[in-house]
Amino acid sequence: MAVDYTVIVVYLAGMLAMGWWGMRRAKSKSEFLVAGRRLGPAMYSGTMAAIVLGGASTIGGVGLGYQYGLSGAWMVFTIGLGLLALSVFFSARIARLKVYTVSEMLDLRYGGRAGVISGVVMWAYTLMLAVTSTIAYATIFDVLFDMNRTLAIILGGSIVVAYSTLGGMWSITITDMVQFVVKTIGVLLLLLPIAVVKAGGFSEMKAKLPTEYFDPLGIGGETIFTYVLIYTFGMLIGQDIWQRVFTARSDKTAKWGGTVAGTYCLAYALAGAVIGTAAKVLYPKLESADDAFATIVKDELPMGVRGLVLAAALAAVMSTSSGALIACATVANNDIWSRLRGVVSRKGEEHDEVKGNRVFILIMGVAVVCIAIALNDVVEALTVAYNLLVGGLLVPILGGLLWRRGTVQGALASVVVGGLAVIGLMWGYGILANEPVYYGLLSSLAAYVVVSLATKPTDAAVLAHWRERLAGRGDEAPVEAEAAAPSAAGA
C-alpha cells in the first residue's frame, strides 16, 4: 500500500497548494465568491461536473448498481438530467443576472423582502449537503488507513475548509478541475473496464445475475419518479449549483458548458451502475451495497492504480463538500447575517468583504465538521435537506422565472407553506417516505398561485428592472438598494 499512500498524500498536498494559489487571486468579493465570473467553457464544464458528482454519485451510485443492476444508474442519471435542464433552459438568464445567491434573485424578481426566509431554507439545505459529504471521508480513510471515524472526518474536513477559506471560489475551481480529471481517469478509464474484465465480461455477468439486473426500469417507477422530483428539480434551484453558474464567463458558456457537464453525468451514472453490477458478480454476499466500491477497489486493482481510484473517490467527496461549504457560507453571510444587520453592499467595499466571507467559510466549516462527527444517519439528513429545498423553494424560484403574475406575497406563502408541509409530513409519514415531497410541492404550488392572484401584482418598475437584468443590461448594485429604488419611485 506504500505506493497507494504516496498517491493519496501527494493529492491532498496538491489541494492545499492550490488553496494557497487561489488566495493570491481572490482580491475582491466577485473573485472570492464567483471566480470573477471569468470561467471559460472547458473549466466551467469540468468544475460543474465535479460539484454535482460527489460521494453519493460515486460510492452510492456503485452501491445502487450492486443492489439493482443497470437501473441503479437512475439516481445519478436524474442529476444529469437536472443539470441539462438547468443549462438549456435557465442558465443563460441566471448568469446574466450577475447576483451571488438564489435569494438575491428572488429579491430582484419580487421587489425585496423574500431574501431572509428563503435564505434560511437554502442555508439549511447547503449545510446538510456539506455535512453528508464530509461524513463520507470516514469511509474512504477507513479503507486507506484503517482510521478512526472522527479523525477521518477531521482530517478530510480540515483540508477542504483550509483551501476553501484561503482562496474561496478560485481555490475550489482549480481543485475541482483537478478532481474532475482524477475522477475521469480513476472511475471511467480505469475502474470501469477493469471491473468488467474481472467479472468475466458482459456475457458472464448476464449469465450469473438475474434478468432484472439488466432491466432499465428494475429499480421501480415510483423510485425513479421520486429521484426526478428530488434530484432533477434540486439541480434547478440549489445555491451550490447556481453559484457555479455565476462563475461562467458568458451566458453561452453557462449554457453549452453546462450541457457538456450534464452529458458527462449521464455517462458517469451508467459507469457506476456497471461497476456495481460487476461487483455483484465478484462479491455476491456483501453486508452492505455501499461497501461494493471500496471492496472492488481494494481487492481487484493493482498497486498504484488502487491509490488513484481511491483518490478519485476522495476527489468526488471533496468537490461536493467544498462547493456546498462555500454556498452555505455565502448564504449565511450575504442572505441572512448582512440582511439582519441591515448592511448594504457597495461596489467600493468589495475588497473588504473578502475577509468577512472568508471568516464565514471558516465558521461554517468548523460547524460542518462538528455536526458530521455527531451525526450518524447520512441518508435521513440528506433527504431532509432535499425535501426542504424542493418543497419550499422550487415553486417561487421557477415561478419567478416563468410566471409574470407571481408576487412577493405568493413567494413567501409558497416557501412557508411548502416548508411546513414537508416538515409535518416527514413527521407523520417518516423522513424517508415519498409523500412529504409530493404533497409538500403541491401545497407550495397552491399557496403560490392562490396568494399571488389574491394580491396586488408586482410593481411595474420592479418587473422592468428584472427584465433589464435578465437581458444582461443591469448593473451589480446591491439587491437591497435595487429593491428600495422602485419602491421610492412608486411612492
Tab-separated table of C-alpha atoms in Angstrom, residues 154-436:
chain	number	residue	atom	x	y	z
A	154	ILE	CA	-11.467	15.987	10.984
A	155	LEU	CA	-8.634	15.272	8.528
A	156	GLY	CA	-10.732	15.402	5.366
A	157	GLY	CA	-12.864	18.293	6.572
A	158	SER	CA	-9.860	20.343	7.650
A	159	ILE	CA	-8.247	20.109	4.209
A	160	VAL	CA	-11.434	21.236	2.452
A	161	VAL	CA	-12.031	24.056	4.959
A	162	ALA	CA	-8.403	25.190	4.604
A	163	TYR	CA	-8.287	25.563	0.823
A	164	SER	CA	-11.852	26.923	0.642
A	165	THR	CA	-11.123	29.568	3.290
A	166	LEU	CA	-7.840	30.620	1.711
A	167	GLY	CA	-8.890	31.196	-1.872
A	168	GLY	CA	-12.671	30.934	-1.996
A	169	MET	CA	-14.124	30.026	-5.384
A	170	TRP	CA	-10.781	30.330	-7.182
A	171	SER	CA	-9.240	27.649	-4.966
A	172	ILE	CA	-12.350	25.486	-5.253
A	173	THR	CA	-12.425	25.916	-9.045
A	174	ILE	CA	-8.818	24.844	-9.563
A	175	THR	CA	-9.084	21.927	-7.142
A	176	ASP	CA	-12.377	20.850	-8.710
A	177	MET	CA	-10.773	20.818	-12.157
A	178	VAL	CA	-8.047	18.531	-10.861
A	179	GLN	CA	-10.687	16.415	-9.125
A	180	PHE	CA	-12.649	16.160	-12.386
A	181	VAL	CA	-9.580	14.838	-14.203
A	182	VAL	CA	-8.785	12.390	-11.385
A	183	LYS	CA	-12.389	11.104	-11.332
A	184	THR	CA	-12.455	10.683	-15.102
A	185	ILE	CA	-9.222	8.694	-15.144
A	186	GLY	CA	-9.876	6.765	-11.944
A	187	VAL	CA	-13.522	5.783	-12.432
A	188	LEU	CA	-14.271	5.897	-16.171
A	189	LEU	CA	-10.925	4.941	-17.701
A	190	LEU	CA	-9.539	2.549	-15.061
A	191	LEU	CA	-12.098	1.110	-12.651
A	192	LEU	CA	-14.899	0.605	-15.210
A	193	PRO	CA	-13.002	-1.562	-17.725
A	194	ILE	CA	-11.052	-3.419	-15.027
A	195	ALA	CA	-14.261	-4.266	-13.120
A	196	VAL	CA	-15.976	-5.591	-16.264
A	197	VAL	CA	-12.946	-7.696	-17.232
A	198	LYS	CA	-12.562	-9.109	-13.707
A	199	ALA	CA	-16.265	-10.074	-13.741
A	200	GLY	CA	-15.752	-12.037	-16.976
A	201	GLY	CA	-17.271	-9.528	-19.396
A	202	PHE	CA	-20.912	-8.656	-20.015
A	203	SER	CA	-21.834	-12.145	-21.223
A	204	GLU	CA	-20.602	-13.690	-17.975
A	205	MET	CA	-22.352	-11.007	-15.927
A	206	LYS	CA	-25.654	-11.745	-17.683
A	207	ALA	CA	-25.198	-15.460	-17.114
A	208	LYS	CA	-24.572	-15.118	-13.363
A	209	LEU	CA	-27.127	-12.484	-12.424
A	210	PRO	CA	-30.965	-12.407	-12.535
A	211	THR	CA	-32.508	-10.815	-15.637
A	212	GLU	CA	-33.909	-7.895	-13.604
A	213	TYR	CA	-30.322	-6.686	-13.134
A	214	PHE	CA	-30.387	-5.699	-16.806
A	215	ASP	CA	-33.893	-4.180	-16.810
A	216	PRO	CA	-33.590	-0.379	-17.263
A	217	LEU	CA	-36.651	0.139	-15.029
A	218	GLY	CA	-35.854	-2.579	-12.496
A	219	ILE	CA	-35.432	-0.121	-9.612
A	220	GLY	CA	-39.143	0.753	-9.848
A	221	GLY	CA	-41.187	3.532	-11.435
A	222	GLU	CA	-42.064	5.223	-8.138
A	223	THR	CA	-38.404	5.377	-7.111
A	224	ILE	CA	-37.449	6.900	-10.467
A	225	PHE	CA	-40.230	9.487	-10.144
A	226	THR	CA	-39.033	10.411	-6.660
A	227	TYR	CA	-35.455	10.759	-7.932
A	228	VAL	CA	-36.721	13.156	-10.613
A	229	LEU	CA	-38.592	15.282	-8.068
A	230	ILE	CA	-35.710	15.435	-5.608
A	231	TYR	CA	-32.567	15.457	-7.743
A	232	THR	CA	-33.640	16.766	-11.152
A	233	PHE	CA	-35.603	19.644	-9.632
A	234	GLY	CA	-32.984	20.048	-6.894
A	235	MET	CA	-30.360	20.727	-9.571
A	236	LEU	CA	-32.506	23.579	-10.896
A	237	ILE	CA	-32.549	25.606	-7.684
A	238	GLY	CA	-29.630	24.703	-5.389
A	239	GLN	CA	-27.318	27.540	-4.301
A	240	ASP	CA	-24.298	25.247	-4.744
A	241	ILE	CA	-25.219	24.770	-8.419
A	242	TRP	CA	-26.259	28.367	-9.100
A	243	GLN	CA	-23.039	29.681	-7.596
A	244	ARG	CA	-21.161	27.711	-10.271
A	245	VAL	CA	-23.418	29.168	-12.968
A	246	PHE	CA	-22.424	32.618	-11.708
A	247	THR	CA	-18.757	31.803	-12.460
A	248	ALA	CA	-19.362	31.480	-16.224
A	249	ARG	CA	-17.643	34.000	-18.489
A	250	SER	CA	-20.825	34.460	-20.550
A	251	ASP	CA	-24.350	33.152	-20.851
A	252	LYS	CA	-23.235	30.957	-23.785
A	253	THR	CA	-20.549	29.405	-21.594
A	254	ALA	CA	-23.143	28.656	-18.932
A	255	LYS	CA	-25.497	27.061	-21.460
A	256	TRP	CA	-23.134	24.953	-23.530
A	257	GLY	CA	-20.574	24.236	-20.820
A	258	GLY	CA	-23.355	23.027	-18.537
A	259	THR	CA	-24.782	20.882	-21.329
A	260	VAL	CA	-21.422	19.131	-21.699
A	261	ALA	CA	-21.245	18.611	-17.927
A	262	GLY	CA	-24.778	17.192	-17.848
A	263	THR	CA	-23.966	14.756	-20.647
A	264	TYR	CA	-20.855	13.672	-18.745
A	265	CYS	CA	-23.061	12.974	-15.715
A	266	LEU	CA	-25.208	10.592	-17.777
A	267	ALA	CA	-22.111	8.611	-18.781
A	268	TYR	CA	-20.868	8.622	-15.173
A	269	ALA	CA	-24.240	7.288	-13.994
A	270	LEU	CA	-24.073	4.321	-16.343
A	271	ALA	CA	-20.438	3.645	-15.424
A	272	GLY	CA	-21.253	3.484	-11.698
A	273	ALA	CA	-24.136	1.078	-12.300
A	274	VAL	CA	-21.978	-1.209	-14.459
A	275	ILE	CA	-19.189	-1.221	-11.850
A	276	GLY	CA	-21.736	-2.110	-9.155
A	277	THR	CA	-23.174	-4.901	-11.315
A	278	ALA	CA	-19.676	-6.317	-11.851
A	279	ALA	CA	-19.075	-6.148	-8.094
A	280	LYS	CA	-22.259	-8.200	-7.551
A	281	VAL	CA	-20.769	-10.959	-9.715
A	282	LEU	CA	-17.449	-10.867	-7.864
A	283	TYR	CA	-18.824	-10.417	-4.316
A	284	PRO	CA	-22.454	-11.634	-4.238
A	285	LYS	CA	-22.850	-11.525	-0.449
A	286	LEU	CA	-21.569	-8.171	0.793
A	287	GLU	CA	-23.216	-6.996	4.019
A	288	SER	CA	-23.875	-3.536	2.610
A	289	ALA	CA	-24.286	-2.438	-1.008
A	290	ASP	CA	-22.310	0.730	-0.222
A	291	ASP	CA	-19.259	-1.462	0.500
A	292	ALA	CA	-19.124	-2.525	-3.162
A	293	PHE	CA	-16.956	0.381	-4.317
A	294	ALA	CA	-14.334	0.049	-1.594
A	295	THR	CA	-14.261	-3.750	-1.863
A	296	ILE	CA	-13.704	-3.956	-5.611
A	297	VAL	CA	-11.068	-1.221	-5.462
A	298	LYS	CA	-9.209	-2.832	-2.567
A	299	ASP	CA	-9.243	-6.403	-3.890
A	300	GLU	CA	-9.159	-6.150	-7.682
A	301	LEU	CA	-6.985	-3.188	-8.656
A	302	PRO	CA	-3.185	-3.265	-8.951
A	303	MET	CA	-0.885	-1.209	-6.767
A	304	GLY	CA	-0.769	2.461	-7.709
A	305	VAL	CA	-3.971	2.222	-9.730
A	306	ARG	CA	-5.756	1.442	-6.485
A	307	GLY	CA	-4.402	4.648	-4.963
A	308	LEU	CA	-5.505	6.691	-7.972
A	309	VAL	CA	-9.047	5.288	-7.902
A	310	LEU	CA	-9.319	5.914	-4.165
A	311	ALA	CA	-8.075	9.432	-4.849
A	312	ALA	CA	-10.903	9.670	-7.399
A	313	ALA	CA	-13.421	8.758	-4.697
A	314	LEU	CA	-11.826	11.300	-2.386
A	315	ALA	CA	-11.977	13.874	-5.198
A	316	ALA	CA	-15.681	13.217	-5.668
A	317	VAL	CA	-16.377	13.818	-1.997
A	318	MET	CA	-14.140	16.878	-1.709
A	319	SER	CA	-15.616	18.629	-4.751
A	320	THR	CA	-19.170	18.366	-3.432
A	321	SER	CA	-18.096	19.216	0.107
A	322	SER	CA	-16.199	22.364	-0.884
A	323	GLY	CA	-18.962	23.538	-3.223
A	324	ALA	CA	-21.611	23.062	-0.549
A	325	LEU	CA	-19.402	24.773	2.047
A	326	ILE	CA	-18.844	27.983	0.090
A	327	ALA	CA	-22.550	28.025	-0.839
A	328	CYS	CA	-23.516	27.634	2.817
A	329	ALA	CA	-21.160	30.418	3.915
A	330	THR	CA	-22.263	32.727	1.088
A	331	VAL	CA	-25.935	32.331	2.033
A	332	ALA	CA	-25.213	32.699	5.763
A	333	ASN	CA	-23.240	35.908	5.258
A	334	ASN	CA	-24.993	37.620	2.328
A	335	ASP	CA	-28.601	36.453	2.722
A	336	ILE	CA	-29.007	36.137	6.482
A	337	TRP	CA	-26.370	37.915	8.560
A	338	SER	CA	-25.910	41.007	6.357
A	339	ARG	CA	-29.663	41.458	5.877
A	340	LEU	CA	-30.435	41.074	9.571
A	341	ARG	CA	-27.790	43.687	10.345
A	342	GLY	CA	-29.143	45.940	7.579
A	343	VAL	CA	-25.787	46.047	5.798
A	344	VAL	CA	-25.951	47.146	2.159
A	345	SER	CA	-23.100	46.000	-0.092
A	346	ARG	CA	-21.402	48.739	-2.122
A	347	LYS	CA	-19.117	48.172	-5.064
A	348	GLY	CA	-16.278	50.050	-3.434
A	349	GLU	CA	-16.426	47.837	-0.385
A	350	GLU	CA	-15.998	44.527	-2.257
A	351	HIS	CA	-12.347	44.188	-1.269
A	352	ASP	CA	-13.255	44.484	2.418
A	353	GLU	CA	-15.964	41.855	2.022
A	354	VAL	CA	-13.437	39.138	1.189
A	355	LYS	CA	-12.372	38.981	4.817
A	356	GLY	CA	-15.966	38.658	6.018
A	357	ASN	CA	-16.772	35.861	3.579
A	358	ARG	CA	-13.531	34.087	4.480
A	359	VAL	CA	-14.484	34.209	8.169
A	360	PHE	CA	-17.917	32.761	7.395
A	361	ILE	CA	-16.402	29.866	5.422
A	362	LEU	CA	-14.179	29.091	8.397
A	363	ILE	CA	-17.089	29.264	10.872
A	364	MET	CA	-19.393	27.168	8.688
A	365	GLY	CA	-16.569	24.703	8.042
A	366	VAL	CA	-15.974	24.124	11.736
A	367	ALA	CA	-19.732	23.708	12.269
A	368	VAL	CA	-19.958	21.202	9.400
A	369	VAL	CA	-17.127	19.076	10.817
A	370	CYS	CA	-18.663	19.094	14.319
A	371	ILE	CA	-22.133	18.136	13.032
A	372	ALA	CA	-20.626	15.415	10.824
A	373	ILE	CA	-18.901	13.876	13.843
A	374	ALA	CA	-22.136	13.888	15.866
A	375	LEU	CA	-24.469	12.715	13.075
A	376	ASN	CA	-24.992	9.047	12.242
A	377	ASP	CA	-27.742	8.728	9.620
A	378	VAL	CA	-26.484	10.353	6.420
A	379	VAL	CA	-29.421	9.303	4.239
A	380	GLU	CA	-32.014	10.873	6.534
A	381	ALA	CA	-30.070	14.136	6.779
A	382	LEU	CA	-29.718	14.400	3.001
A	383	THR	CA	-33.400	13.551	2.486
A	384	VAL	CA	-34.466	16.312	4.893
A	385	ALA	CA	-32.236	18.786	3.049
A	386	TYR	CA	-33.579	17.982	-0.418
A	387	ASN	CA	-37.206	17.784	0.750
A	388	LEU	CA	-36.962	21.269	2.247
A	389	LEU	CA	-35.204	22.621	-0.833
A	390	VAL	CA	-37.682	21.245	-3.369
A	391	GLY	CA	-40.802	21.605	-1.219
A	392	GLY	CA	-40.008	25.144	-0.093
A	393	LEU	CA	-38.098	26.868	-2.896
A	394	LEU	CA	-38.767	25.177	-6.235
A	395	VAL	CA	-42.112	26.878	-6.897
A	396	PRO	CA	-41.193	30.510	-6.046
A	397	ILE	CA	-37.901	30.254	-7.972
A	398	LEU	CA	-39.288	28.696	-11.163
A	399	GLY	CA	-42.475	30.729	-10.777
A	400	GLY	CA	-40.408	33.909	-10.709
A	401	LEU	CA	-38.607	32.883	-13.897
A	402	LEU	CA	-41.692	31.689	-15.771
A	403	TRP	CA	-44.813	33.493	-14.448
A	404	ARG	CA	-45.109	37.272	-14.584
A	405	ARG	CA	-48.117	37.364	-12.216
A	406	GLY	CA	-46.251	35.860	-9.249
A	407	THR	CA	-45.933	38.261	-6.294
A	408	VAL	CA	-43.698	38.558	-3.262
A	409	GLN	CA	-46.618	37.577	-1.008
A	410	GLY	CA	-47.181	34.482	-3.102
A	411	ALA	CA	-43.480	33.618	-2.965
A	412	LEU	CA	-43.329	33.975	0.823
A	413	ALA	CA	-46.531	31.945	1.253
A	414	SER	CA	-45.104	29.251	-1.020
A	415	VAL	CA	-41.863	28.989	0.979
A	416	VAL	CA	-43.622	28.904	4.358
A	417	VAL	CA	-46.493	26.579	3.409
A	418	GLY	CA	-44.285	24.217	1.411
A	419	GLY	CA	-41.610	24.083	4.096
A	420	LEU	CA	-44.056	23.495	6.945
A	421	ALA	CA	-45.950	20.885	4.907
A	422	VAL	CA	-42.748	18.966	4.220
A	423	ILE	CA	-41.733	19.044	7.888
A	424	GLY	CA	-45.188	17.967	9.075
A	425	LEU	CA	-45.464	15.186	6.506
A	426	MET	CA	-41.998	13.870	7.335
A	427	TRP	CA	-43.123	13.756	10.956
A	428	GLY	CA	-46.260	11.818	10.001
A	429	TYR	CA	-45.080	9.555	7.188
A	430	GLY	CA	-41.414	9.200	8.140
A	431	ILE	CA	-38.341	11.015	6.860
A	432	LEU	CA	-37.625	8.542	4.068
A	433	ALA	CA	-41.210	8.395	2.764
A	434	ASN	CA	-42.054	9.768	-0.696
A	435	GLU	CA	-45.259	11.556	0.361
A	436	PRO	CA	-43.612	14.602	2.039
